[in-house]
mmCIF file with all atom_site columns, C-alpha atoms in Angstrom:
data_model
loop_
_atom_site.group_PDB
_atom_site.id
_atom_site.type_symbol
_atom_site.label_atom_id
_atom_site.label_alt_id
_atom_site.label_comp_id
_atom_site.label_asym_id
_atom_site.label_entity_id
_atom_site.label_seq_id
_atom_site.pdbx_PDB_ins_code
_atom_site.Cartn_x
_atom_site.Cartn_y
_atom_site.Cartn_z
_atom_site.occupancy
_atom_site.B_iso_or_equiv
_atom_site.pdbx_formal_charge
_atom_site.auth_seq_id
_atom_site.auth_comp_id
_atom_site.auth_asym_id
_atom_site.auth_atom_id
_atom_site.pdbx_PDB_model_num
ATOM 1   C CA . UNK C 1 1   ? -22.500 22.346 21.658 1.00 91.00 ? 1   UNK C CA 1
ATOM 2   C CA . UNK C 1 2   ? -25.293 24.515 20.574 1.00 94.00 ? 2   UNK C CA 1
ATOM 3   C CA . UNK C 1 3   ? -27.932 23.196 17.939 1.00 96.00 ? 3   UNK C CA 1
ATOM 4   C CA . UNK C 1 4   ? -29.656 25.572 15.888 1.00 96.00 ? 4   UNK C CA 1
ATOM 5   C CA . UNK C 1 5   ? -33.094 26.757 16.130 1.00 98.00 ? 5   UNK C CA 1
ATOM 6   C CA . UNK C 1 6   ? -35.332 24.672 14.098 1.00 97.00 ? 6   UNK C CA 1
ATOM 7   C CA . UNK C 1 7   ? -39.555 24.650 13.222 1.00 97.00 ? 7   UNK C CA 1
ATOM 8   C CA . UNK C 1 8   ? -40.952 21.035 14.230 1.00 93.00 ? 8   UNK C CA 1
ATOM 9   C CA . UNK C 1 9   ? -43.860 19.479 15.856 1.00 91.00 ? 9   UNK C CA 1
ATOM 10  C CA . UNK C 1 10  ? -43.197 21.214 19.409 1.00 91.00 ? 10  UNK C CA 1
ATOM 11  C CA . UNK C 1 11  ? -43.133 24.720 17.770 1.00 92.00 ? 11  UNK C CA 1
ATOM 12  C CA . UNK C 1 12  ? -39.168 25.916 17.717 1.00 97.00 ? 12  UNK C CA 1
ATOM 13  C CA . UNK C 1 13  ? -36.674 24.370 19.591 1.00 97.00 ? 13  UNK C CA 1
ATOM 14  C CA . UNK C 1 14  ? -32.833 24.970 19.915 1.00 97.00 ? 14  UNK C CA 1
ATOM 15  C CA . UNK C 1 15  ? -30.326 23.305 22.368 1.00 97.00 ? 15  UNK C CA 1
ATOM 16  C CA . UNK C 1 16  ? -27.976 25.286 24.384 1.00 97.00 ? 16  UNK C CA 1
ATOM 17  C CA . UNK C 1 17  ? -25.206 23.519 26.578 1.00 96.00 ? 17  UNK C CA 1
ATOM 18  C CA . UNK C 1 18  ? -25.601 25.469 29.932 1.00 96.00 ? 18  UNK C CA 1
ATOM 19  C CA . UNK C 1 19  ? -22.121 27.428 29.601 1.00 96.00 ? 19  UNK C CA 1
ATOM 20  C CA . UNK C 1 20  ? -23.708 29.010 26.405 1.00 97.00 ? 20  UNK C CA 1
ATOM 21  C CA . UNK C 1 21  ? -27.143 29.457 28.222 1.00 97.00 ? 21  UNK C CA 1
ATOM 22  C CA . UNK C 1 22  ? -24.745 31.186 30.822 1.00 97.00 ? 22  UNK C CA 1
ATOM 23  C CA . UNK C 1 23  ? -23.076 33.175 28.735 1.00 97.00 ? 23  UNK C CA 1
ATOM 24  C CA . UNK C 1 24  ? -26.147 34.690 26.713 1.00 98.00 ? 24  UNK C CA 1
ATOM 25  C CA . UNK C 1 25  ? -27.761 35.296 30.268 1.00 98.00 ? 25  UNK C CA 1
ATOM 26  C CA . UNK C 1 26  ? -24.627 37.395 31.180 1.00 98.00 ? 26  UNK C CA 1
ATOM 27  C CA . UNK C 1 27  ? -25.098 39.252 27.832 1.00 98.00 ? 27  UNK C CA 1
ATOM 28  C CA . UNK C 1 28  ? -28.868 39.686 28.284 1.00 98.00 ? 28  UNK C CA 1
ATOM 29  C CA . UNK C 1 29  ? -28.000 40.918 31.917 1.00 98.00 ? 29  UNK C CA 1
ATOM 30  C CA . UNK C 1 30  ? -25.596 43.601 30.450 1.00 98.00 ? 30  UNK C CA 1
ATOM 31  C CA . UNK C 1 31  ? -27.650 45.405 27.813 1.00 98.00 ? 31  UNK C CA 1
ATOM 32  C CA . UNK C 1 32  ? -30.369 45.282 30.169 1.00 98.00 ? 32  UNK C CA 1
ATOM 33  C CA . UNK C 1 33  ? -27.899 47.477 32.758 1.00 96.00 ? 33  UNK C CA 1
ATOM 34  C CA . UNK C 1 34  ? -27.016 49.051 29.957 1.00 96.00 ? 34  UNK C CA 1
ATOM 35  C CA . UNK C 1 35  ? -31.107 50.165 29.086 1.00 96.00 ? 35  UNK C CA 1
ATOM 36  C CA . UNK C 1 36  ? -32.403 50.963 32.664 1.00 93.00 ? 36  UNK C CA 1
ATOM 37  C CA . UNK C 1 37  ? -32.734 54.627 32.840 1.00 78.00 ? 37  UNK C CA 1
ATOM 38  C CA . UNK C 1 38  ? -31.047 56.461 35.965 1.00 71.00 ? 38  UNK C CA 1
ATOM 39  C CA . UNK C 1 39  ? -34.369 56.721 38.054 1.00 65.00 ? 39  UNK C CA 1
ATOM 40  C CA . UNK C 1 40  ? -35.917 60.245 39.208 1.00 59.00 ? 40  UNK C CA 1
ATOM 41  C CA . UNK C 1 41  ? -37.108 60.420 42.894 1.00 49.00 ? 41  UNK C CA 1
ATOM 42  C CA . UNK C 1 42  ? -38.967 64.046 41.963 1.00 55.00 ? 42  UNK C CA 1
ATOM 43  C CA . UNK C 1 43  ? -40.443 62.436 38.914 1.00 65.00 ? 43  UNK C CA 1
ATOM 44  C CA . UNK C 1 44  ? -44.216 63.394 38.001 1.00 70.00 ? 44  UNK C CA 1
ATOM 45  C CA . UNK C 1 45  ? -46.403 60.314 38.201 1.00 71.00 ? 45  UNK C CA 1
ATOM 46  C CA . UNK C 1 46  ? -48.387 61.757 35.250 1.00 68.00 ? 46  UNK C CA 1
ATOM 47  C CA . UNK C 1 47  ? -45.316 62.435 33.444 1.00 67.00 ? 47  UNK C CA 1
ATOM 48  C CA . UNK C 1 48  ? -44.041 58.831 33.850 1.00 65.00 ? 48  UNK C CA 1
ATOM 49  C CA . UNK C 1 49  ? -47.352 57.447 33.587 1.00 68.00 ? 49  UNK C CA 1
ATOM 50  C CA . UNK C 1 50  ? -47.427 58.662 29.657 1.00 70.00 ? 50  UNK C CA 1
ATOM 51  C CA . UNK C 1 51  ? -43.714 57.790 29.115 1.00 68.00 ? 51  UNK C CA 1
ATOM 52  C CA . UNK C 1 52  ? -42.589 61.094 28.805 1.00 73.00 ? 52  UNK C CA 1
ATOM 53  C CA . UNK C 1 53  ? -38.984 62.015 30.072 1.00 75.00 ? 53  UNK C CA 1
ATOM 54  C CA . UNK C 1 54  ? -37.873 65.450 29.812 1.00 76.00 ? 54  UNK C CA 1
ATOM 55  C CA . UNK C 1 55  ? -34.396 64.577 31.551 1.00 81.00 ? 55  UNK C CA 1
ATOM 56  C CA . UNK C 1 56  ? -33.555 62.454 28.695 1.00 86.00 ? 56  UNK C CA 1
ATOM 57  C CA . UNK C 1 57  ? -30.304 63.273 26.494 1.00 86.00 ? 57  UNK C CA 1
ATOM 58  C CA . UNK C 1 58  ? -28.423 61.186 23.763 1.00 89.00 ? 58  UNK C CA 1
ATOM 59  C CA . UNK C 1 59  ? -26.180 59.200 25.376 1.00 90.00 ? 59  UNK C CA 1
ATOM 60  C CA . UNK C 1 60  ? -22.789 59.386 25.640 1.00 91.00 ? 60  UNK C CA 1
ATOM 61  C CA . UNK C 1 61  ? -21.976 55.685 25.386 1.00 94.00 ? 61  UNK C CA 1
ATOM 62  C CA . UNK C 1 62  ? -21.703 54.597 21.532 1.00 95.00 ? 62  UNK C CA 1
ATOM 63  C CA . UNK C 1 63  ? -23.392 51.104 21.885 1.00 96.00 ? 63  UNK C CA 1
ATOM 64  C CA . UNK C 1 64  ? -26.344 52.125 23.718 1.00 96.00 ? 64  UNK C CA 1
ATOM 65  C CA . UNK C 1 65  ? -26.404 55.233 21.051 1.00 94.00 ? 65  UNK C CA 1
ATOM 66  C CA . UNK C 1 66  ? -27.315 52.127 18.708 1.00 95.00 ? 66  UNK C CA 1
ATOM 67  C CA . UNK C 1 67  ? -29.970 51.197 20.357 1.00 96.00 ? 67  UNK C CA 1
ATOM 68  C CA . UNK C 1 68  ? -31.196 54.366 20.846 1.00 95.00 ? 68  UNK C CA 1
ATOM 69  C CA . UNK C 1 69  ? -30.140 56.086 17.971 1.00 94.00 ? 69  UNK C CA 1
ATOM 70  C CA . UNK C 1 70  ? -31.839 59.660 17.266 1.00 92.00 ? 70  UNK C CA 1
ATOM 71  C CA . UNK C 1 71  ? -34.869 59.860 14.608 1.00 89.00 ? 71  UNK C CA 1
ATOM 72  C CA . UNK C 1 72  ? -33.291 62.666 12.777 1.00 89.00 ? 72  UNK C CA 1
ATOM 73  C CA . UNK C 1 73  ? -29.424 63.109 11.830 1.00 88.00 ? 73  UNK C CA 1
ATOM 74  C CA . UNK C 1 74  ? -29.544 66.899 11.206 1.00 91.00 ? 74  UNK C CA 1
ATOM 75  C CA . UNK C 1 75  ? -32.480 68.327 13.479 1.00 93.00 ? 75  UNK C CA 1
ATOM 76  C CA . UNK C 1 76  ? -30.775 67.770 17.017 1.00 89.00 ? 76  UNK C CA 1
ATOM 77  C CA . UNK C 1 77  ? -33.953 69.767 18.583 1.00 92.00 ? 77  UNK C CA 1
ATOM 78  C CA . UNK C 1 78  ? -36.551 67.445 16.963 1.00 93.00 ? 78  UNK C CA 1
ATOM 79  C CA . UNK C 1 79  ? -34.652 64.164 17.737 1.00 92.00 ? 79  UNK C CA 1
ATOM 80  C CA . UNK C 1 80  ? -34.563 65.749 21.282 1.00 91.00 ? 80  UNK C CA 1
ATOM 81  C CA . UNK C 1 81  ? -38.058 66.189 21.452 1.00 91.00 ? 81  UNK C CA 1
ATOM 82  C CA . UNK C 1 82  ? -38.722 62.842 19.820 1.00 92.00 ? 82  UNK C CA 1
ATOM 83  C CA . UNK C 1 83  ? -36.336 61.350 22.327 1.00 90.00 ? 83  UNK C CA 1
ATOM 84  C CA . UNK C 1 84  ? -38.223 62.595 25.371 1.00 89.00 ? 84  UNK C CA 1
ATOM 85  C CA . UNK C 1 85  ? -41.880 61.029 23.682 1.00 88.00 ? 85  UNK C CA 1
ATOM 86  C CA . UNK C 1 86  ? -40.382 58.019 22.862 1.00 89.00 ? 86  UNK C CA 1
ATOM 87  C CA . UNK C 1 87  ? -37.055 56.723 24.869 1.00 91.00 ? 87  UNK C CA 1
ATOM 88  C CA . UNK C 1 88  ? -38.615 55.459 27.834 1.00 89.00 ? 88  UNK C CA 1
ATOM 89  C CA . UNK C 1 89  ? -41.155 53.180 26.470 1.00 90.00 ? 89  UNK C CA 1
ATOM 90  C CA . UNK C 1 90  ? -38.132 52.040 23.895 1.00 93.00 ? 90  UNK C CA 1
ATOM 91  C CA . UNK C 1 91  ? -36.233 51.067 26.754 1.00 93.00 ? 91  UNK C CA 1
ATOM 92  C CA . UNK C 1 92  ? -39.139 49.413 28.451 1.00 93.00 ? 92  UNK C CA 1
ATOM 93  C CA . UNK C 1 93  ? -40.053 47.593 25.356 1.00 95.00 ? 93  UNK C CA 1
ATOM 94  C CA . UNK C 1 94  ? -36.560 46.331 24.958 1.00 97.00 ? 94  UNK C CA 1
ATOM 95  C CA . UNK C 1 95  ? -35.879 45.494 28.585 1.00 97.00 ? 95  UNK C CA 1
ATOM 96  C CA . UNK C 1 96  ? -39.236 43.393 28.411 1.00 97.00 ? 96  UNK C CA 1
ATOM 97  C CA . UNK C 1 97  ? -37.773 41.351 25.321 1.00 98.00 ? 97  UNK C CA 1
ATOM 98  C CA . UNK C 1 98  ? -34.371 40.461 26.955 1.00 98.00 ? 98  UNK C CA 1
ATOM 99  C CA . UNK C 1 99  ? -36.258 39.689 30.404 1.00 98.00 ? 99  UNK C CA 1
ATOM 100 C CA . UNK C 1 100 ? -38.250 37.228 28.143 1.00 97.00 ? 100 UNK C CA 1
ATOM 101 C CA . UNK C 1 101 ? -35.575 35.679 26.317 1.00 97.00 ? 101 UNK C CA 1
ATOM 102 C CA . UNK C 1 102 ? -34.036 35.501 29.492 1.00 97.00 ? 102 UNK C CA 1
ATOM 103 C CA . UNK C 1 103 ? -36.257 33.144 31.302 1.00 95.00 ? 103 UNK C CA 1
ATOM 104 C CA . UNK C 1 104 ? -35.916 31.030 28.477 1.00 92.00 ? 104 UNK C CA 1
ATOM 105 C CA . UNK C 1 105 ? -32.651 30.280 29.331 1.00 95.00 ? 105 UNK C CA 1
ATOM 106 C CA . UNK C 1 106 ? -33.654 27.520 32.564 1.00 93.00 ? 106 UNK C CA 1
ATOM 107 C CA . UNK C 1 107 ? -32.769 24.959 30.596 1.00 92.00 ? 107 UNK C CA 1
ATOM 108 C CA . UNK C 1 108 ? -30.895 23.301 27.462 1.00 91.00 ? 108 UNK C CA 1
ATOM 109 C CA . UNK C 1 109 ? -33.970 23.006 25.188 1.00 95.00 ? 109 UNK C CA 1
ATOM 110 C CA . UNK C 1 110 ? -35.101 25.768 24.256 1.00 96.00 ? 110 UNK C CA 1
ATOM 111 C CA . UNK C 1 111 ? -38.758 25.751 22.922 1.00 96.00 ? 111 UNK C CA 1
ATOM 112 C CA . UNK C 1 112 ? -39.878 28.998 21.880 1.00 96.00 ? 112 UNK C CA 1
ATOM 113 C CA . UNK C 1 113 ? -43.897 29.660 21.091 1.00 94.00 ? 113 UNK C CA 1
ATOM 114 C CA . UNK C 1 114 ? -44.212 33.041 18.181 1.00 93.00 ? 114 UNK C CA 1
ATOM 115 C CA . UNK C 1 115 ? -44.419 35.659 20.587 1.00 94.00 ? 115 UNK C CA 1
ATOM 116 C CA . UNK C 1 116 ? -41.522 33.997 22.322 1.00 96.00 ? 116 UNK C CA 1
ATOM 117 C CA . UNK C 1 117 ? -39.855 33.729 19.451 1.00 97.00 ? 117 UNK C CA 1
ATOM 118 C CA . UNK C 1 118 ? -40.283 37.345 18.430 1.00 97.00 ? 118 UNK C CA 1
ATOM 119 C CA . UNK C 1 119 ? -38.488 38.358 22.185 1.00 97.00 ? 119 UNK C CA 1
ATOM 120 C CA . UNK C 1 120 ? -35.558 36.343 21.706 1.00 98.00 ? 120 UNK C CA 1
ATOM 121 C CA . UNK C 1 121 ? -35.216 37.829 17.914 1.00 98.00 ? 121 UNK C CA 1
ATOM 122 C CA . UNK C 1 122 ? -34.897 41.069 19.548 1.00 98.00 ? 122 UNK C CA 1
ATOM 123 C CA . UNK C 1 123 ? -33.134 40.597 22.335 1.00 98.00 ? 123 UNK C CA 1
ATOM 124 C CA . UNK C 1 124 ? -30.334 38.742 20.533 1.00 98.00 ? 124 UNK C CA 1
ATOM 125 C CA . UNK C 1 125 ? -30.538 41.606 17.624 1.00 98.00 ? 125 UNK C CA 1
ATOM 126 C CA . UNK C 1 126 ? -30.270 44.258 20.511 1.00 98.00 ? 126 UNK C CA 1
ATOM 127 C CA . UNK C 1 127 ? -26.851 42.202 21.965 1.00 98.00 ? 127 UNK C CA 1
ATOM 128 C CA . UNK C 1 128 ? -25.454 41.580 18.535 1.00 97.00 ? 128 UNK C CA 1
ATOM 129 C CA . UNK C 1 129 ? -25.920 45.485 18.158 1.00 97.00 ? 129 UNK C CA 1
ATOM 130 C CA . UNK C 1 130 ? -23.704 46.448 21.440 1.00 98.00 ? 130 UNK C CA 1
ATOM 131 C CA . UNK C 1 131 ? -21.277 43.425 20.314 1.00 97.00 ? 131 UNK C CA 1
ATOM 132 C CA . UNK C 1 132 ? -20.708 45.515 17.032 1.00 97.00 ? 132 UNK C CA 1
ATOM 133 C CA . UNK C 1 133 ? -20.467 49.044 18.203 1.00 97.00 ? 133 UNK C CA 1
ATOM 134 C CA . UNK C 1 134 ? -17.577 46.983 20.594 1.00 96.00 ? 134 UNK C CA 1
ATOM 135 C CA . UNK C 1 135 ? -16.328 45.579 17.911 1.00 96.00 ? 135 UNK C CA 1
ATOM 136 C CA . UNK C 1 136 ? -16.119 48.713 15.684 1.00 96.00 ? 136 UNK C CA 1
ATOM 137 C CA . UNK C 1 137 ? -17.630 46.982 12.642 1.00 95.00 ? 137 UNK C CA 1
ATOM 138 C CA . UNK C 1 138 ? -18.809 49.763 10.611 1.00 94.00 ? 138 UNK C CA 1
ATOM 139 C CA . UNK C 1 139 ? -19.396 48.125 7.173  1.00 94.00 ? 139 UNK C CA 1
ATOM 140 C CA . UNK C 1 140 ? -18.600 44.929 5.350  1.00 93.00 ? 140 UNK C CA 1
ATOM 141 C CA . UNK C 1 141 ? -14.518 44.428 5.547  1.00 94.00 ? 141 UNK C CA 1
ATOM 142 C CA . UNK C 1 142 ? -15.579 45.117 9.314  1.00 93.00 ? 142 UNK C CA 1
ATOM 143 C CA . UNK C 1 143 ? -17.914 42.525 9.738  1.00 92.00 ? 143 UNK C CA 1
ATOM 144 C CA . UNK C 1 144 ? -16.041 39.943 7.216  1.00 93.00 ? 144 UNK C CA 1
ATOM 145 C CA . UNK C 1 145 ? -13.027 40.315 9.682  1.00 91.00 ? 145 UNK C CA 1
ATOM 146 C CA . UNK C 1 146 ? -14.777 39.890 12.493 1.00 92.00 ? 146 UNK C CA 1
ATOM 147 C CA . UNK C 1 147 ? -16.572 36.642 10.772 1.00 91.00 ? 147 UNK C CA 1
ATOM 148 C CA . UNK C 1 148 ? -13.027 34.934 10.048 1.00 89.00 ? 148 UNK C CA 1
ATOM 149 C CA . UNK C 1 149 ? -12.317 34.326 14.255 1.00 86.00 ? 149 UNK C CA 1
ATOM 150 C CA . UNK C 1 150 ? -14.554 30.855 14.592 1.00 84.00 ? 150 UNK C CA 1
ATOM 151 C CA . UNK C 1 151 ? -11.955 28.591 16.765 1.00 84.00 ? 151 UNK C CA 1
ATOM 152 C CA . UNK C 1 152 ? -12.469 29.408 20.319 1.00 80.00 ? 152 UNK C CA 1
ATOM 153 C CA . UNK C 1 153 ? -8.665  27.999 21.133 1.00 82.00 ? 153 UNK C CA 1
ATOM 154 C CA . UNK C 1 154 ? -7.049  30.831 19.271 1.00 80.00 ? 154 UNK C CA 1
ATOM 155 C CA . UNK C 1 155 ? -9.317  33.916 21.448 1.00 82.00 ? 155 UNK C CA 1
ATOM 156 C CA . UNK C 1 156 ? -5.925  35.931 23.015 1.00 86.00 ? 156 UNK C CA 1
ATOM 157 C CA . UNK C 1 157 ? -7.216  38.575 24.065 1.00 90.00 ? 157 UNK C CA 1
ATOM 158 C CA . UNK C 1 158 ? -10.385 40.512 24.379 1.00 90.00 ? 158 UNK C CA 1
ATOM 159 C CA . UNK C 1 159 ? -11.127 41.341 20.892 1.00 90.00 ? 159 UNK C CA 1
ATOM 160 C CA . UNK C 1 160 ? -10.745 37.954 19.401 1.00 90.00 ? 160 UNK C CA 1
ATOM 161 C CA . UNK C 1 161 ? -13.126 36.463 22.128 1.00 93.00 ? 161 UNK C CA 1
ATOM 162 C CA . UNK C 1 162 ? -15.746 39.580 21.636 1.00 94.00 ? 162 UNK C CA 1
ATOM 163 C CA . UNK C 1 163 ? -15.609 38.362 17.939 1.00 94.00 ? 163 UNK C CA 1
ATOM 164 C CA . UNK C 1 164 ? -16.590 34.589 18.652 1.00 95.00 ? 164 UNK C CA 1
ATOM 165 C CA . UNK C 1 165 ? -19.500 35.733 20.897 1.00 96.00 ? 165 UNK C CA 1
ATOM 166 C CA . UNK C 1 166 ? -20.222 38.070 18.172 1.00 97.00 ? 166 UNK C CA 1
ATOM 167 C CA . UNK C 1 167 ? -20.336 35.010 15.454 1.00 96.00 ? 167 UNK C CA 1
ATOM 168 C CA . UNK C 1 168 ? -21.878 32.681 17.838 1.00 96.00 ? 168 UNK C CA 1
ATOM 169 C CA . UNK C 1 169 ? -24.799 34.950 18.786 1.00 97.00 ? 169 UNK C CA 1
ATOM 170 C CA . UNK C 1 170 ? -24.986 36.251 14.886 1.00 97.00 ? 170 UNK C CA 1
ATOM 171 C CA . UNK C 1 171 ? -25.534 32.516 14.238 1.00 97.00 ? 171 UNK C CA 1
ATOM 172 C CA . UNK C 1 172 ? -27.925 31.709 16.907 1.00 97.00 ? 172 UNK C CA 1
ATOM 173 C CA . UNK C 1 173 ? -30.079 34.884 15.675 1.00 97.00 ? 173 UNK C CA 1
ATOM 174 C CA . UNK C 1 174 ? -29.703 33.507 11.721 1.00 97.00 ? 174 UNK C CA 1
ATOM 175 C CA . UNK C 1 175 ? -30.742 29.920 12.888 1.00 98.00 ? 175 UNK C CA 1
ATOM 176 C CA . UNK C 1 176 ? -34.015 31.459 15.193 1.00 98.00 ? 176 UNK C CA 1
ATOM 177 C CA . UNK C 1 177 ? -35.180 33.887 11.848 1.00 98.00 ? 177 UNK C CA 1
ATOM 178 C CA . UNK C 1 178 ? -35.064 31.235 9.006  1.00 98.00 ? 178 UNK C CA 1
ATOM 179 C CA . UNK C 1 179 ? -36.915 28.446 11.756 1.00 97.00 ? 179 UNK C CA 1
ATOM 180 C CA . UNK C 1 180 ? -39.465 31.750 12.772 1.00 97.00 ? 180 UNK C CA 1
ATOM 181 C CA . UNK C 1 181 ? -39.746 31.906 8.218  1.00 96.00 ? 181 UNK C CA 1
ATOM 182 C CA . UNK C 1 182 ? -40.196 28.404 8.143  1.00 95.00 ? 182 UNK C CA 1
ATOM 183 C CA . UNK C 1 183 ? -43.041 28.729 11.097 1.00 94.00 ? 183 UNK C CA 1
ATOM 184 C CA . UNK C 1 184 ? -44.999 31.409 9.244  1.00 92.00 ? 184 UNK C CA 1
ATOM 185 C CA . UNK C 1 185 ? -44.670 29.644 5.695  1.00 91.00 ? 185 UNK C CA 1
ATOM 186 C CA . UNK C 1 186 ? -46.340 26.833 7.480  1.00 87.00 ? 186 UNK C CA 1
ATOM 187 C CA . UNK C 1 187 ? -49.198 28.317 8.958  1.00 82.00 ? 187 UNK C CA 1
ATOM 188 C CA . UNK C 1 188 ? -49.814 30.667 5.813  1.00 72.00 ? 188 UNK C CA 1
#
């Protein structure tokens, strides 16, 4: 059973049984597929070079609209532009933090230095994020439904177990912030 991130003497450390490391590296594996843009074999090496993409739209898919969410609700031309400045080096950015909190996942300690720590923060923010546009938790009743599934026996069906992976990761991210807190209250 998973322990919870905690600040100690070796920096901060978690446990993971290896079905739960398994089962965050499938979820890390999936928003990455989810983040790597379609690639361009007539793209402009300057153009990619800078990061722009002038191919890019808003995507269709509601979860990875929440990760990439447009910059302006009622301008669709400026978030379009802003999107083409800005989306590939998002995606990059985020791809690089779940590859990171990825290779953390060899084996059932966890130790975590800051900058790791600040990789698996967002990497486990960016799968909670999918796991709620899945979900369909929208505001509070959402989320407080969601929150009442915690006994993995009674999962039925895919919802239910969505939910638990939902809590579990949710808890695993609450766990990492208050032990990254505790780090920075320590040094400072």
């Amino acid at each position: 059973m998973a322990k919870a991130f905690k600040y100690g003497l070796k920096g901060i450390t978690g446990y993971l049984e290896p079905a739960e490391r398994e089962l965050l590296r499938s979820l890390i594996d999936d928003v990455i597929s989810m983040l790597e843009p379609a690639e361009s074999a007539s793209e402009d090496p300057l153009t990619a070079l800078i990061g722009l993409d002038m191919n890019v739209q808003e995507p269709s898919d509601r979860a990875l609209r929440r990760l990439l969410p447009n910059v302006t609700r009622n301008d669709d031309a400026a978030a379009l532009e802003f999107r083409q400045l800005t989306e590939r080096s998002l995606r990059e950015n985020k791809i690089g933090a779940l590859r990171a909190a990825a290779l953390g996942l060899d084996t059932n300690e966890v130790v975590l230095s800051s900058a790791d720590a600040r990789h698996w923060s967002q990497a486990l923010n960016d799968v909670r994020l999918v796991l709620a546009e899945r979900l369909d938790i929208r505001d509070d009743a959402d989320a407080e439904h969601v929150h009442t599934m915690q006994d993995w026996s009674q999962a039925e069906d895919v919802e239910s177990y969505l939910a638990l992976v939902y809590n579990f990761t949710t808890w695993l991210q609450e766990s990492l912030v208050q032990a990254m807190l505790q780090s920075m209250e320590q040094r400072g």
